[in-house]
XYZ file of C-alpha atoms in Angstrom:
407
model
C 146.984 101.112 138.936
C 145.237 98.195 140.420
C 147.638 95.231 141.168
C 146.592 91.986 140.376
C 148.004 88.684 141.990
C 149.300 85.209 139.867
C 150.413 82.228 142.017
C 153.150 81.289 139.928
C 154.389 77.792 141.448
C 153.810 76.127 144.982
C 154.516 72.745 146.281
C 151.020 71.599 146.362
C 149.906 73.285 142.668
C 153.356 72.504 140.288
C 151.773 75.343 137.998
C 153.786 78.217 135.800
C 153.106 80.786 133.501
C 155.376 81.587 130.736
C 155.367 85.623 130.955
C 158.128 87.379 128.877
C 158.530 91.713 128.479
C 158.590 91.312 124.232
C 155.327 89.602 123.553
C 154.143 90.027 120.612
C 150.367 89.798 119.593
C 149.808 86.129 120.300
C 151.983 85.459 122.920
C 149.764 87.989 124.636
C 146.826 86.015 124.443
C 148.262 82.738 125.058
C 147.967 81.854 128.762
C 149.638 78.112 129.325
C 148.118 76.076 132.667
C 149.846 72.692 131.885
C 151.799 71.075 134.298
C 154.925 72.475 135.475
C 157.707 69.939 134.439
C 155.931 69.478 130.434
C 155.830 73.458 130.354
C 159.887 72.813 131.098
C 159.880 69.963 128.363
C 157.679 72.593 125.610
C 159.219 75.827 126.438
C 162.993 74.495 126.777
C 164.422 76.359 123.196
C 162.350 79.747 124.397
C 165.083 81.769 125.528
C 162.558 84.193 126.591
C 160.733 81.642 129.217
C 161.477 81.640 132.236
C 160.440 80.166 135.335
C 161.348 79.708 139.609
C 160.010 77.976 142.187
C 158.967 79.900 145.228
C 157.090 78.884 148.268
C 154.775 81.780 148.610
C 152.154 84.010 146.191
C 154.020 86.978 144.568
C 152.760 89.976 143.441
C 153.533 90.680 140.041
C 152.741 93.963 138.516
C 151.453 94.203 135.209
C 151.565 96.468 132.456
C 148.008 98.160 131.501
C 148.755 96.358 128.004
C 148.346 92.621 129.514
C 145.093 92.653 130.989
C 142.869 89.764 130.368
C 139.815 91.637 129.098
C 141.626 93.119 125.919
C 140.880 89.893 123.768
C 138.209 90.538 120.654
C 136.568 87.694 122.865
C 135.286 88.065 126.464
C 137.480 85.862 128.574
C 135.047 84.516 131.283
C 137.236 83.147 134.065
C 136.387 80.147 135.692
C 137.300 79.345 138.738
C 138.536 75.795 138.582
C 139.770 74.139 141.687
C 142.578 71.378 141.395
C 142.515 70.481 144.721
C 139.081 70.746 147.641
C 139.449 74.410 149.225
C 140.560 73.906 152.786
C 137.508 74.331 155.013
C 137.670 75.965 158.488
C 135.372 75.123 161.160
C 135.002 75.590 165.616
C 134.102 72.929 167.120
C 131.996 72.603 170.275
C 133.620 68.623 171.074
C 135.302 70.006 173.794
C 132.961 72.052 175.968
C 130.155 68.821 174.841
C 132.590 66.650 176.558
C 133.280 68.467 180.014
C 129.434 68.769 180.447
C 129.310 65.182 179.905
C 132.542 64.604 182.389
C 130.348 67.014 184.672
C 127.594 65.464 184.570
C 129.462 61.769 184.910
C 130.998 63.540 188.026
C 127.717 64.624 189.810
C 126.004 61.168 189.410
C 129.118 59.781 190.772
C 128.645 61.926 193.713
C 124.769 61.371 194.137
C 125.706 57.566 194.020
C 128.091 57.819 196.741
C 125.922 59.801 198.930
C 123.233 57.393 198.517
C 125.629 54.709 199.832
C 126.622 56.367 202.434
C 123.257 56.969 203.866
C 121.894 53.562 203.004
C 125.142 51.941 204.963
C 124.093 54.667 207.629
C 121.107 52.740 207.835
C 121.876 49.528 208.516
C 121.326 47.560 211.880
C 123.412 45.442 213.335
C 120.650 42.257 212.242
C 121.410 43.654 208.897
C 124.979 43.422 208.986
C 124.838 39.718 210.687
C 122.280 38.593 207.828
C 124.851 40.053 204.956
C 127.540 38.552 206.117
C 126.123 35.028 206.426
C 124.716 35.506 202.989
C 127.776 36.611 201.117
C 129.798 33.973 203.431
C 127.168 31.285 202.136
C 128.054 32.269 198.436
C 131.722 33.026 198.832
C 131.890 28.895 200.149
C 129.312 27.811 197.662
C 131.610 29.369 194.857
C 134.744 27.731 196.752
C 132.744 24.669 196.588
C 131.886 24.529 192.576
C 135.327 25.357 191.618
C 137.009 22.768 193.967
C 134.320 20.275 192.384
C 135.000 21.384 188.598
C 139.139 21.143 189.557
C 138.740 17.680 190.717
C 140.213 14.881 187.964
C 137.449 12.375 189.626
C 134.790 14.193 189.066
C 135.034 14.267 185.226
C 136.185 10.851 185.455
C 132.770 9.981 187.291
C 130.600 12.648 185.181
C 131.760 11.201 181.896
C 131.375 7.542 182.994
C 127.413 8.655 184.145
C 126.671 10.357 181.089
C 127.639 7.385 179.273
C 125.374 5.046 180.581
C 123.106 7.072 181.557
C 121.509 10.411 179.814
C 121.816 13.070 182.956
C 120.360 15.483 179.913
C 117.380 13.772 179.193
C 116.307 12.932 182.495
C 117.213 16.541 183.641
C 114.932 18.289 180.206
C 112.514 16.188 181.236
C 112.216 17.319 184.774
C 112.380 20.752 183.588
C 109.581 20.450 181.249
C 107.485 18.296 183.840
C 107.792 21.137 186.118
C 105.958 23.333 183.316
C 103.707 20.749 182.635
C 102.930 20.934 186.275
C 102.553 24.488 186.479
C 100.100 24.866 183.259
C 98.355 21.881 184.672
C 97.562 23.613 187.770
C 95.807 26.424 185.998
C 93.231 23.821 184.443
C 95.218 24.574 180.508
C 97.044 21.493 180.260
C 96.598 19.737 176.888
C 96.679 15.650 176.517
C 100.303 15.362 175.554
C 101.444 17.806 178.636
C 99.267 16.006 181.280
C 101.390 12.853 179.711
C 104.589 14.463 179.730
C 104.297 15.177 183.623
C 103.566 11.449 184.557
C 106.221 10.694 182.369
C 108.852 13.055 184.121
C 107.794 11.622 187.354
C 107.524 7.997 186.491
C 111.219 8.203 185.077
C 112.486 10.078 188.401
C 110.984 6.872 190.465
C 111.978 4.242 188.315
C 115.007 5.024 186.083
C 117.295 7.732 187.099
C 117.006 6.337 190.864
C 118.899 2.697 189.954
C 120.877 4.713 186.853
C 122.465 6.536 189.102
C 123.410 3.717 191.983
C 124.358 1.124 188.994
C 125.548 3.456 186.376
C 123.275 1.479 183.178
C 119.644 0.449 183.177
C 118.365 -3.467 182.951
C 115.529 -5.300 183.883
C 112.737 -4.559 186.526
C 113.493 -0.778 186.113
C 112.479 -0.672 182.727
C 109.732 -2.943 183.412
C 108.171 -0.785 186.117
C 108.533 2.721 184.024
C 105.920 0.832 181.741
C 103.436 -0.832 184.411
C 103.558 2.720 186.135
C 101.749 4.757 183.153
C 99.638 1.721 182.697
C 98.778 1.623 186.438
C 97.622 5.383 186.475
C 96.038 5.875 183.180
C 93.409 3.574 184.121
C 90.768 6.294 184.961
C 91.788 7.529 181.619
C 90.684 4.399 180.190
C 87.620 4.681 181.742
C 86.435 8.394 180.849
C 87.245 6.625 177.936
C 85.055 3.885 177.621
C 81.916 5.741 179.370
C 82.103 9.108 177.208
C 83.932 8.517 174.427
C 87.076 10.686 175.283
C 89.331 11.559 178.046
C 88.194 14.903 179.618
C 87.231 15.012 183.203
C 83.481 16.783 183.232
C 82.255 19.810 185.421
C 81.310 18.142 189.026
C 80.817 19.952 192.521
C 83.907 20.869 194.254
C 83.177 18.870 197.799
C 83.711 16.106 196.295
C 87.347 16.732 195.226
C 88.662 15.486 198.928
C 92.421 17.030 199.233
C 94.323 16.963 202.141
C 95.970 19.985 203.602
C 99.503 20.810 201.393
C 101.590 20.172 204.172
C 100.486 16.354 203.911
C 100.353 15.965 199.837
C 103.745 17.411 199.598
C 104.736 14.675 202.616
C 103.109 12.022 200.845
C 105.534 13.195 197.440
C 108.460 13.458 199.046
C 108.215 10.387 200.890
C 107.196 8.534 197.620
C 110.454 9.928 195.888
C 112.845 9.265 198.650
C 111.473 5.944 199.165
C 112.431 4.911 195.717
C 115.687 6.662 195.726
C 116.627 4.151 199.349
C 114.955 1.073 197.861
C 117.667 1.425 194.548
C 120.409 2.503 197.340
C 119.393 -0.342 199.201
C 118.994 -3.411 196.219
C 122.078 -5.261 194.952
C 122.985 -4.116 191.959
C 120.872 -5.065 188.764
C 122.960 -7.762 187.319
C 122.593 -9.425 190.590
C 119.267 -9.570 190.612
C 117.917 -12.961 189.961
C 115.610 -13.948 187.089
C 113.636 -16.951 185.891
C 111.135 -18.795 187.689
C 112.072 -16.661 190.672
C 110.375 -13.512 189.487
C 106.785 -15.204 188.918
C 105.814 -13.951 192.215
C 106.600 -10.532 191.175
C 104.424 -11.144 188.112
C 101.731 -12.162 189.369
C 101.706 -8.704 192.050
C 101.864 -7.063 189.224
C 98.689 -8.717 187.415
C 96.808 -8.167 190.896
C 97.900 -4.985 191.457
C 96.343 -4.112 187.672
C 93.003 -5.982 188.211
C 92.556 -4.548 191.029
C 93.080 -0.740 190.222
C 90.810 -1.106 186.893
C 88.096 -3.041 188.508
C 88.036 -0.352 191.586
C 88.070 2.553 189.325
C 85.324 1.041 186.817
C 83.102 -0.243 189.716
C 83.258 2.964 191.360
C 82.621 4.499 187.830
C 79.123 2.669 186.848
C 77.454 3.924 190.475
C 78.830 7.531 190.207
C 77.996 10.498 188.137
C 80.574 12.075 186.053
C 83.394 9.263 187.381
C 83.455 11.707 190.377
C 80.422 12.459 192.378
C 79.232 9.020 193.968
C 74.957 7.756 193.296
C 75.428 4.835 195.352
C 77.267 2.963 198.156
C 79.381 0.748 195.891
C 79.638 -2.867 197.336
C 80.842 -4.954 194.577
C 84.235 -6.107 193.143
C 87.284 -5.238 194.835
C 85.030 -2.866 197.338
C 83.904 -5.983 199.051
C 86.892 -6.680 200.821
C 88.621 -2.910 201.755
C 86.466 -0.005 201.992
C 89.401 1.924 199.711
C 90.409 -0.164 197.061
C 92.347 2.637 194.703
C 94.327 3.755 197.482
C 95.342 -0.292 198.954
C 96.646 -0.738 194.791
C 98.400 2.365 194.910
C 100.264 0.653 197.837
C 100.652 -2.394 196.427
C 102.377 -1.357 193.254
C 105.210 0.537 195.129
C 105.489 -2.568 197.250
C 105.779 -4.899 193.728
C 108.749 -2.619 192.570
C 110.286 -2.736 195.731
C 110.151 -6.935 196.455
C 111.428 -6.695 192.790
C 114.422 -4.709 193.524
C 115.008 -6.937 196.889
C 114.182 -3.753 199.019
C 112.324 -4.852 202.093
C 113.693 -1.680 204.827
C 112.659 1.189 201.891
C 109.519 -1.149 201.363
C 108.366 -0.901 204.687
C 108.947 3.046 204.286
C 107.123 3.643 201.173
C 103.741 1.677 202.820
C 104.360 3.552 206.524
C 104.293 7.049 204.172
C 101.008 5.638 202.070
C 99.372 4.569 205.329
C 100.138 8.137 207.272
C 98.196 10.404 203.911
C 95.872 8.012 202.870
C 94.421 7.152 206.340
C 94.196 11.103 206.367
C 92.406 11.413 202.881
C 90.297 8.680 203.619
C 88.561 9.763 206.930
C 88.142 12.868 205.070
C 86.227 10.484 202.324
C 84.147 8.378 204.722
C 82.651 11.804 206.448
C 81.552 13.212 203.332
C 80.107 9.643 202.461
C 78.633 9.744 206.046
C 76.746 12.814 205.163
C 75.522 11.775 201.865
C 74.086 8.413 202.371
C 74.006 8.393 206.315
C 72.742 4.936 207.260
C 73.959 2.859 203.802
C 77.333 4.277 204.338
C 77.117 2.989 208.451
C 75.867 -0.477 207.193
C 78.597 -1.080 204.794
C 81.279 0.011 207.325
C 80.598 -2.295 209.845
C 80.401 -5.051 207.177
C 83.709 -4.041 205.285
C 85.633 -3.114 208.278
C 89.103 -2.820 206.629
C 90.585 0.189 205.111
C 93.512 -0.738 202.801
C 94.970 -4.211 203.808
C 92.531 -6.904 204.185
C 92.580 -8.606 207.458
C 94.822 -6.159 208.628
C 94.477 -2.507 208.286
């Protein structure tokens, strides 16, 4: 007789059947699946129910007169699952992770025997040259934080930024330095090519005295305007001969540049001279004003004239504002052979007798005289080849340079 297995109750499926050995006709067909404790509450007044709890499947056997397929009807038994079937499954987690410990393990050791032979490797030159580099940073580091510790410096970096805007002037170098670089590839547009005089006008006239006074008045601001003005006067004049500001295709000898040793001289010089002259001035509010300044405005009204008269003159007997026609004798060229270069000069030399200056002002035109002396011999022997005798005649009757009467 085949035996045939009924879970009758569990902890995790509260389930009974109500079985008793008298069953008459439809208590043999009536199977009852509702919950444990209401098949209590139902079946209480059947004397003939019974139930237990157990904690594992017993095996129950059955008369051949209570089988399930004796009903007139088919019973199809469905398997109906009160709870998800527990599932079973090996994982591989642990033999993935001591291949990947291995393999953490050998590139660990590959690593170290790199090291080994690259320290193997080094000289003694090597050694000296790592140790002053890493002593170099270990002191600049020792440096910052002392400097970031100290109560006076905030004191003194709050009381700068408040007068003056350290992050404007500093964006502005920063993007003057890109200007630079994009105009040295020839793709600099209009408003870049004025955003790099800009940067540099506002490192020579404003952040010098800014940071010496700690606020901005007077000839500083004065200057930063009369600067752009000053050098946008061949601008002006591209202008007012073609109709826009572009500089035309023109043959290369006749863009005289010094060697780079001597224009980055000539730069530095320029910048340090106006960082002394605002070291050197009283401060701004000392500065006098009044009738006592006309001198310095009339320097400035000659030092205009004479850069746009120069630059036009020079303009009318020259092709393309570059490449000279003529020997030009007229206007300012009548009394120094160099014109452009002697108001360059006297510009710095305004701003400097305006800030009361005279030791950095006597730099500044020692540093113009050393690179433009160079540029200008360079100049004269390209004119000398050109126009030969013309050139030799108006030398020996303009026999000054940059200063009249003197140099």
């Amino acid at each position: 007789m085949e035996t045939t297995s009924l879970l009758l109750h569990s902890k995790s499926i509260p389930f009974g059947f109500g079985l008793s050995n008298n069953c008459n006709a439809y208590s043999k067909k009536k199977v009852s699946l509702r919950h444990f404790n209401e098949h209590l509450q139902s079946q209480r007044s059947n004397p003939n129910f019974f139930s237990y709890r157990i904690h594992k499947p017993v095996k129950i056997p059955l008369e051949p007169t209570f089988l399930l397929h004796q009903s007139p009807t088919p019973l199809r038994l469905t398997n109906t699952n009160f709870l998800s079937s527990v599932k079973c499954s090996i994982s591989s987690s642990t033999s993935t992770e001591t291949a990947g410990n291995h393999s953490r393990l050998n590139s660990l050791i590959n690593l170290s025997i790199k090291a080994k032979a690259t320290l193997l490797q080094l000289t003694p030159i090597d050694i000296i040259k790592w140790s002053a580099v890493f002593s170099i940073v270990i002191a600049a580091t020792k440096w910052t934080v002392n400097l970031f510790l100290n109560p006076f410096f905030w004191m003194y970096f709050s009381w700068t930024w408040l007068f003056w805007p350290w992050l404007v002037a500093i964006s502005l170098a920063v993007y003057g330095f890109y200007c630079f670089y994009k105009y040295s590839l020839g793709e600099a547009r209009i408003f870049e090519q004025l955003a790099l005089v800009t940067s540099i006008f506002t490192w020579l006239t404003l952040v010098p005295p800014a940071h010496f006074n700690g606020y901005l008045e007077g000839w500083p601001f004065v200057f930063f305007f009369v600067y752009h003005y000053f050098f946008f006067f061949n601008v002006s004049v591209r202008k007012r001969l073609y109709g826009d500001y572009y500089a035309r295709p023109h043959d290369s000898k006749w863009d005289v540049s010094p060697p780079k040793w001597s224009r980055l001289f000539f730069c530095v010089g320029v910048m340090v001279a106006h960082w002394l002259a605002a070291f050197e001035g009283p401060e701004l509010h000392l500065v006098p004003g009044g009738w006592s300044n006309a001198g310095i405005w009339i320097l400035i009204l000659l030092t205009l004239l004479m850069q746009y008269n120069s630059t036009l003159y020079l303009a009318k007997y020259s092709e393309k504002v570059v490449v000279p026609t003529a020997v030009v004798q007229f206007g300012p060229y009548r009394w120094v052979r160099h014109p452009i270069y002697s108001s360059t000069m006297l510009l710095f030399a305004t701003y400097f007798i305006a800030l009361r200056a005279p030791l950095s002002l006597l730099f500044v035109i020692a540093v113009c005289l050393i690179y433009y002396a160079q540029k200008a011999k360079m100049e004269e022997a390209l004119m000398i080849e050109n126009f030969r005798e013309s050139y030799l005649e108006y030398m020996s009757k303009v026999q000054y340079k940059f200063i009249p009467l003197v140099y």
